[in-house]
């Protein structure tokens, strides 16, 4: 096994299936799973709790630099030692995270933490800018997409499982707004890296997506050693 760390980057819009797939792949490959969206959500939660104006970039930067974030492999997220896993998965935090993630100083602070995580071990890292900005030299880049309707239906399903009942229309609007903000911001907007593999998951099962990415991974590596570079 090569000692070189492998970076598998997965980007895409909300509801494309990134978290589910990234977690499964990390398990299959024995890599660390890093959900970068959870990091922006954690800063958003801290900001809301401290009544920080989501446009106050100086204060948001201070929070981002001070935050001690732990992403456990079971998906739990700790902020300064407190388990905030359930608290960051609300509609309010999706919206607040999208807002704080548009602040350049917040991105700088979190991207630095993400690069440190990827330098230590092989990772499956998912987000919006992993292949374009955090690790532009990532070994494998995947861009997961799906139609707006499919993504909204998935989000609705997740929210309902948590007892949060919304209409499909409401969720479609929320996702559309978030996509718009995430892909038009000045700093590291959501976009497909030029060398990323595009997978439209609208009509694929989780297993099919997982197998498709594992195939790409195997084609590009041999016993953990990269070919073709
Ligand atoms: O993936 P998610 O829904 O948990 O992400 C929450 C927000 O964080 C999303 O609206 C955009 C932002 N984000 C980002 O800007 N860059 C990342 N690498 C990950 C998430």
Short mmCIF file of N, CA, C and O in Angstrom, two decimals, residues 130-207:
data_model
loop_
_atom_site.label_atom_id
_atom_site.label_comp_id
_atom_site.label_asym_id
_atom_site.label_seq_id
_atom_site.Cartn_x
_atom_site.Cartn_y
_atom_site.Cartn_z
N UNK A 130 -14.80 21.16 -2.97
CA UNK A 130 -13.65 20.31 -2.60
C UNK A 130 -12.74 20.09 -3.81
O UNK A 130 -11.52 20.29 -3.73
N UNK A 131 -13.32 19.73 -4.94
CA UNK A 131 -12.51 19.48 -6.14
C UNK A 131 -12.02 20.75 -6.82
O UNK A 131 -11.04 20.72 -7.57
N UNK A 132 -12.68 21.86 -6.57
CA UNK A 132 -12.29 23.11 -7.25
C UNK A 132 -11.33 23.94 -6.41
O UNK A 132 -10.49 24.65 -6.94
N UNK A 133 -11.49 23.87 -5.08
CA UNK A 133 -10.78 24.83 -4.24
C UNK A 133 -10.02 24.21 -3.07
O UNK A 133 -8.86 24.55 -2.84
N UNK A 134 -10.64 23.30 -2.35
CA UNK A 134 -9.98 22.76 -1.15
C UNK A 134 -8.83 21.84 -1.58
O UNK A 134 -7.69 21.99 -1.14
N UNK A 135 -9.14 20.90 -2.47
CA UNK A 135 -8.11 19.99 -3.01
C UNK A 135 -8.20 19.95 -4.53
O UNK A 135 -8.69 18.98 -5.11
N UNK A 136 -7.70 21.01 -5.21
CA UNK A 136 -7.77 21.01 -6.67
C UNK A 136 -6.97 19.87 -7.29
O UNK A 136 -7.20 19.52 -8.44
N UNK A 137 -6.04 19.26 -6.52
CA UNK A 137 -5.27 18.13 -7.03
C UNK A 137 -5.80 16.80 -6.52
O UNK A 137 -5.07 15.80 -6.53
N UNK A 138 -7.03 16.78 -6.05
CA UNK A 138 -7.61 15.53 -5.51
C UNK A 138 -7.45 14.40 -6.52
O UNK A 138 -7.52 14.62 -7.73
N UNK A 139 -7.22 13.19 -6.03
CA UNK A 139 -6.99 12.04 -6.91
C UNK A 139 -8.23 11.72 -7.74
O UNK A 139 -8.14 11.38 -8.91
N UNK A 140 -9.38 11.81 -7.09
CA UNK A 140 -10.63 11.49 -7.77
C UNK A 140 -11.67 12.55 -7.40
O UNK A 140 -11.84 12.88 -6.22
N UNK A 141 -12.29 13.09 -8.44
CA UNK A 141 -13.31 14.12 -8.20
C UNK A 141 -14.63 13.66 -8.81
O UNK A 141 -14.68 13.28 -9.98
N UNK A 142 -15.66 13.71 -8.00
CA UNK A 142 -16.99 13.33 -8.45
C UNK A 142 -17.91 14.53 -8.26
O UNK A 142 -17.87 15.19 -7.21
N UNK A 143 -18.73 14.80 -9.26
CA UNK A 143 -19.77 15.82 -9.12
C UNK A 143 -21.10 15.10 -9.18
O UNK A 143 -21.48 14.57 -10.22
N UNK A 144 -21.79 15.06 -8.05
CA UNK A 144 -23.09 14.38 -7.97
C UNK A 144 -24.20 15.40 -8.21
O UNK A 144 -24.22 16.45 -7.57
N UNK A 145 -25.10 15.05 -9.09
CA UNK A 145 -26.23 15.95 -9.34
C UNK A 145 -27.51 15.13 -9.42
O UNK A 145 -27.47 13.89 -9.47
N UNK A 146 -28.65 15.78 -9.41
CA UNK A 146 -29.95 15.14 -9.61
C UNK A 146 -30.92 16.26 -9.91
O UNK A 146 -30.64 17.43 -9.61
N UNK A 147 -32.06 15.91 -10.48
CA UNK A 147 -33.03 16.96 -10.82
C UNK A 147 -33.52 17.63 -9.54
O UNK A 147 -33.49 17.04 -8.45
N UNK A 148 -33.98 18.86 -9.69
CA UNK A 148 -34.48 19.61 -8.54
C UNK A 148 -35.61 18.85 -7.84
O UNK A 148 -35.67 18.78 -6.61
N UNK A 149 -36.50 18.25 -8.63
CA UNK A 149 -37.64 17.53 -8.07
C UNK A 149 -37.18 16.34 -7.21
O UNK A 149 -37.69 16.12 -6.12
N UNK A 150 -36.22 15.60 -7.75
CA UNK A 150 -35.72 14.43 -7.01
C UNK A 150 -35.02 14.88 -5.73
O UNK A 150 -35.21 14.32 -4.65
N UNK A 151 -34.23 15.93 -5.84
CA UNK A 151 -33.49 16.40 -4.66
C UNK A 151 -34.47 16.90 -3.59
O UNK A 151 -34.29 16.66 -2.40
N UNK A 152 -35.50 17.60 -4.03
CA UNK A 152 -36.49 18.12 -3.07
C UNK A 152 -37.24 16.97 -2.41
O UNK A 152 -37.50 16.99 -1.19
N UNK A 153 -37.58 15.94 -3.19
CA UNK A 153 -38.30 14.80 -2.62
C UNK A 153 -37.43 14.09 -1.57
O UNK A 153 -37.92 13.69 -0.51
N UNK A 154 -36.14 13.99 -1.84
CA UNK A 154 -35.23 13.36 -0.87
C UNK A 154 -35.16 14.19 0.41
O UNK A 154 -35.17 13.66 1.52
N UNK A 155 -35.06 15.50 0.23
CA UNK A 155 -34.96 16.39 1.40
C UNK A 155 -36.24 16.31 2.22
O UNK A 155 -36.20 16.25 3.45
N UNK A 156 -37.37 16.28 1.53
CA UNK A 156 -38.67 16.20 2.21
C UNK A 156 -38.73 14.92 3.05
O UNK A 156 -39.17 14.92 4.21
N UNK A 157 -38.28 13.85 2.47
CA UNK A 157 -38.26 12.55 3.14
C UNK A 157 -37.40 12.62 4.41
O UNK A 157 -37.82 12.17 5.49
N UNK A 158 -36.21 13.22 4.30
CA UNK A 158 -35.32 13.36 5.47
C UNK A 158 -35.97 14.20 6.55
O UNK A 158 -35.91 13.88 7.74
N UNK A 159 -36.61 15.31 6.13
CA UNK A 159 -37.23 16.20 7.12
C UNK A 159 -38.40 15.49 7.81
O UNK A 159 -38.56 15.59 9.03
N UNK A 160 -39.18 14.75 7.04
CA UNK A 160 -40.33 14.05 7.62
C UNK A 160 -39.88 13.01 8.63
O UNK A 160 -40.52 12.83 9.67
N UNK A 161 -38.78 12.36 8.33
CA UNK A 161 -38.25 11.35 9.26
C UNK A 161 -37.92 11.99 10.60
O UNK A 161 -37.89 11.33 11.63
N UNK A 162 -37.67 13.31 10.57
CA UNK A 162 -37.34 14.01 11.83
C UNK A 162 -38.57 14.69 12.42
O UNK A 162 -38.46 15.50 13.33
N UNK A 163 -39.73 14.43 11.82
CA UNK A 163 -40.96 15.02 12.35
C UNK A 163 -41.18 16.45 11.89
O UNK A 163 -42.03 17.16 12.43
N UNK A 164 -40.39 16.90 10.90
CA UNK A 164 -40.53 18.27 10.40
C UNK A 164 -41.35 18.21 9.10
O UNK A 164 -40.84 17.84 8.05
N UNK A 165 -42.64 18.53 9.20
CA UNK A 165 -43.51 18.37 8.04
C UNK A 165 -43.60 19.65 7.23
O UNK A 165 -43.97 20.69 7.75
N UNK A 166 -43.23 19.55 5.96
CA UNK A 166 -43.26 20.71 5.05
C UNK A 166 -43.95 20.28 3.77
O UNK A 166 -44.04 19.09 3.48
N UNK A 167 -44.34 21.27 2.97
CA UNK A 167 -44.90 20.89 1.67
C UNK A 167 -43.76 20.74 0.68
O UNK A 167 -42.67 21.32 0.86
N UNK A 168 -44.01 19.96 -0.38
CA UNK A 168 -42.98 19.78 -1.41
C UNK A 168 -42.62 21.14 -2.02
O UNK A 168 -41.45 21.43 -2.24
N UNK A 169 -43.61 21.98 -2.24
CA UNK A 169 -43.38 23.31 -2.80
C UNK A 169 -42.41 24.12 -1.98
O UNK A 169 -41.52 24.79 -2.50
N UNK A 170 -42.63 24.06 -0.67
CA UNK A 170 -41.77 24.81 0.25
C UNK A 170 -40.32 24.34 0.11
O UNK A 170 -39.39 25.15 0.02
N UNK A 171 -40.13 23.01 0.07
CA UNK A 171 -38.77 22.46 0.01
C UNK A 171 -38.13 22.78 -1.34
O UNK A 171 -36.95 23.11 -1.42
N UNK A 172 -38.92 22.71 -2.42
CA UNK A 172 -38.39 23.06 -3.75
C UNK A 172 -37.87 24.50 -3.73
O UNK A 172 -36.77 24.79 -4.19
N UNK A 173 -38.67 25.39 -3.14
CA UNK A 173 -38.27 26.80 -3.10
C UNK A 173 -36.99 26.98 -2.29
O UNK A 173 -36.07 27.67 -2.70
N UNK A 174 -36.95 26.30 -1.15
CA UNK A 174 -35.79 26.43 -0.26
C UNK A 174 -34.52 25.93 -0.96
O UNK A 174 -33.48 26.57 -0.92
N UNK A 175 -34.62 24.79 -1.64
CA UNK A 175 -33.43 24.22 -2.30
C UNK A 175 -33.01 25.13 -3.46
O UNK A 175 -31.82 25.36 -3.68
N UNK A 176 -34.00 25.64 -4.18
CA UNK A 176 -33.68 26.51 -5.32
C UNK A 176 -32.92 27.76 -4.85
O UNK A 176 -31.91 28.15 -5.42
N UNK A 177 -33.40 28.34 -3.76
CA UNK A 177 -32.74 29.54 -3.21
C UNK A 177 -31.33 29.23 -2.76
O UNK A 177 -30.40 30.00 -2.99
N UNK A 178 -31.17 28.09 -2.09
CA UNK A 178 -29.86 27.72 -1.56
C UNK A 178 -28.90 27.43 -2.71
O UNK A 178 -27.75 27.88 -2.70
N UNK A 179 -29.36 26.70 -3.73
CA UNK A 179 -28.51 26.41 -4.90
C UNK A 179 -28.05 27.71 -5.54
O UNK A 179 -26.89 27.87 -5.91
N UNK A 180 -28.99 28.63 -5.66
CA UNK A 180 -28.71 29.91 -6.30
C UNK A 180 -27.62 30.65 -5.51
O UNK A 180 -26.63 31.11 -6.07
N UNK A 181 -27.79 30.71 -4.18
CA UNK A 181 -26.82 31.42 -3.35
C UNK A 181 -25.46 30.70 -3.40
O UNK A 181 -24.42 31.32 -3.55
N UNK A 182 -25.47 29.36 -3.28
CA UNK A 182 -24.21 28.60 -3.23
C UNK A 182 -23.46 28.66 -4.55
O UNK A 182 -22.23 28.56 -4.58
N UNK A 183 -24.19 28.83 -5.66
CA UNK A 183 -23.46 28.80 -6.94
C UNK A 183 -23.19 30.19 -7.52
O UNK A 183 -22.49 30.29 -8.52
N UNK A 184 -23.70 31.23 -6.87
CA UNK A 184 -23.42 32.57 -7.42
C UNK A 184 -22.55 33.41 -6.49
O UNK A 184 -22.21 34.53 -6.83
N UNK A 185 -22.19 32.89 -5.31
CA UNK A 185 -21.35 33.69 -4.41
C UNK A 185 -19.98 33.91 -5.05
O UNK A 185 -19.54 33.12 -5.91
N UNK A 186 -19.31 34.97 -4.60
CA UNK A 186 -18.02 35.33 -5.21
C UNK A 186 -16.92 34.34 -4.88
O UNK A 186 -16.06 34.03 -5.70
N UNK A 187 -16.94 33.83 -3.66
CA UNK A 187 -15.83 32.99 -3.18
C UNK A 187 -16.17 31.51 -3.35
O UNK A 187 -17.15 31.02 -2.77
N UNK A 188 -15.35 30.79 -4.10
CA UNK A 188 -15.47 29.33 -4.27
C UNK A 188 -16.92 28.87 -4.44
O UNK A 188 -17.43 28.07 -3.67
N UNK A 189 -17.61 29.37 -5.46
CA UNK A 189 -18.99 28.95 -5.67
C UNK A 189 -19.08 27.47 -6.06
O UNK A 189 -18.09 26.88 -6.49
N UNK A 190 -20.29 26.92 -5.89
CA UNK A 190 -20.53 25.54 -6.30
C UNK A 190 -20.40 25.44 -7.81
O UNK A 190 -21.10 26.13 -8.55
N UNK A 191 -19.49 24.62 -8.26
CA UNK A 191 -19.44 24.32 -9.69
C UNK A 191 -18.66 23.02 -9.89
O UNK A 191 -17.89 22.61 -9.02
N UNK A 192 -18.88 22.42 -11.04
CA UNK A 192 -18.21 21.16 -11.33
C UNK A 192 -16.77 21.43 -11.75
O UNK A 192 -16.54 22.26 -12.64
N UNK A 193 -15.81 20.77 -11.13
CA UNK A 193 -14.41 20.92 -11.55
C UNK A 193 -14.30 20.37 -12.96
O UNK A 193 -15.00 19.42 -13.34
N UNK A 194 -13.41 20.95 -13.72
CA UNK A 194 -13.27 20.57 -15.12
C UNK A 194 -12.90 19.09 -15.28
O UNK A 194 -13.31 18.43 -16.23
N UNK A 195 -12.18 18.56 -14.28
CA UNK A 195 -11.75 17.16 -14.36
C UNK A 195 -12.57 16.25 -13.44
O UNK A 195 -12.12 15.17 -13.06
N UNK A 196 -13.78 16.69 -13.08
CA UNK A 196 -14.63 15.85 -12.22
C UNK A 196 -15.52 14.95 -13.07
O UNK A 196 -15.91 15.32 -14.18
N UNK A 197 -15.83 13.77 -12.54
CA UNK A 197 -16.79 12.87 -13.20
C UNK A 197 -18.19 13.30 -12.77
O UNK A 197 -18.45 13.39 -11.56
N UNK A 198 -19.05 13.52 -13.74
CA UNK A 198 -20.42 13.92 -13.43
C UNK A 198 -21.31 12.68 -13.33
O UNK A 198 -21.33 11.85 -14.25
N UNK A 199 -22.01 12.55 -12.21
CA UNK A 199 -22.98 11.45 -12.06
C UNK A 199 -24.33 12.04 -11.74
O UNK A 199 -24.48 12.73 -10.71
N UNK A 200 -25.31 11.82 -12.59
CA UNK A 200 -26.67 12.27 -12.31
C UNK A 200 -27.38 11.12 -11.60
O UNK A 200 -27.60 10.05 -12.18
N UNK A 201 -27.70 11.34 -10.33
CA UNK A 201 -28.23 10.24 -9.51
C UNK A 201 -29.76 10.19 -9.51
O UNK A 201 -30.34 9.39 -8.76
N UNK A 202 -30.40 11.01 -10.37
CA UNK A 202 -31.88 11.08 -10.36
C UNK A 202 -32.53 9.71 -10.44
O UNK A 202 -33.50 9.45 -9.76
N UNK A 203 -31.99 8.87 -11.30
CA UNK A 203 -32.61 7.56 -11.51
C UNK A 203 -31.71 6.42 -11.05
O UNK A 203 -31.84 5.30 -11.52
N UNK A 204 -30.80 6.71 -10.14
CA UNK A 204 -29.89 5.66 -9.67
C UNK A 204 -30.17 5.33 -8.21
O UNK A 204 -30.57 6.20 -7.43
N UNK A 205 -29.96 4.07 -7.85
CA UNK A 205 -30.08 3.70 -6.43
C UNK A 205 -28.74 4.05 -5.76
O UNK A 205 -27.72 4.25 -6.44
N UNK A 206 -28.77 4.06 -4.45
CA UNK A 206 -27.54 4.34 -3.69
C UNK A 206 -26.46 3.33 -4.07
O UNK A 206 -25.30 3.68 -4.28
N UNK A 207 -26.86 2.07 -4.18
CA UNK A 207 -25.89 1.01 -4.51
C UNK A 207 -25.26 1.25 -5.89
O UNK A 207 -24.07 1.06 -6.07
#
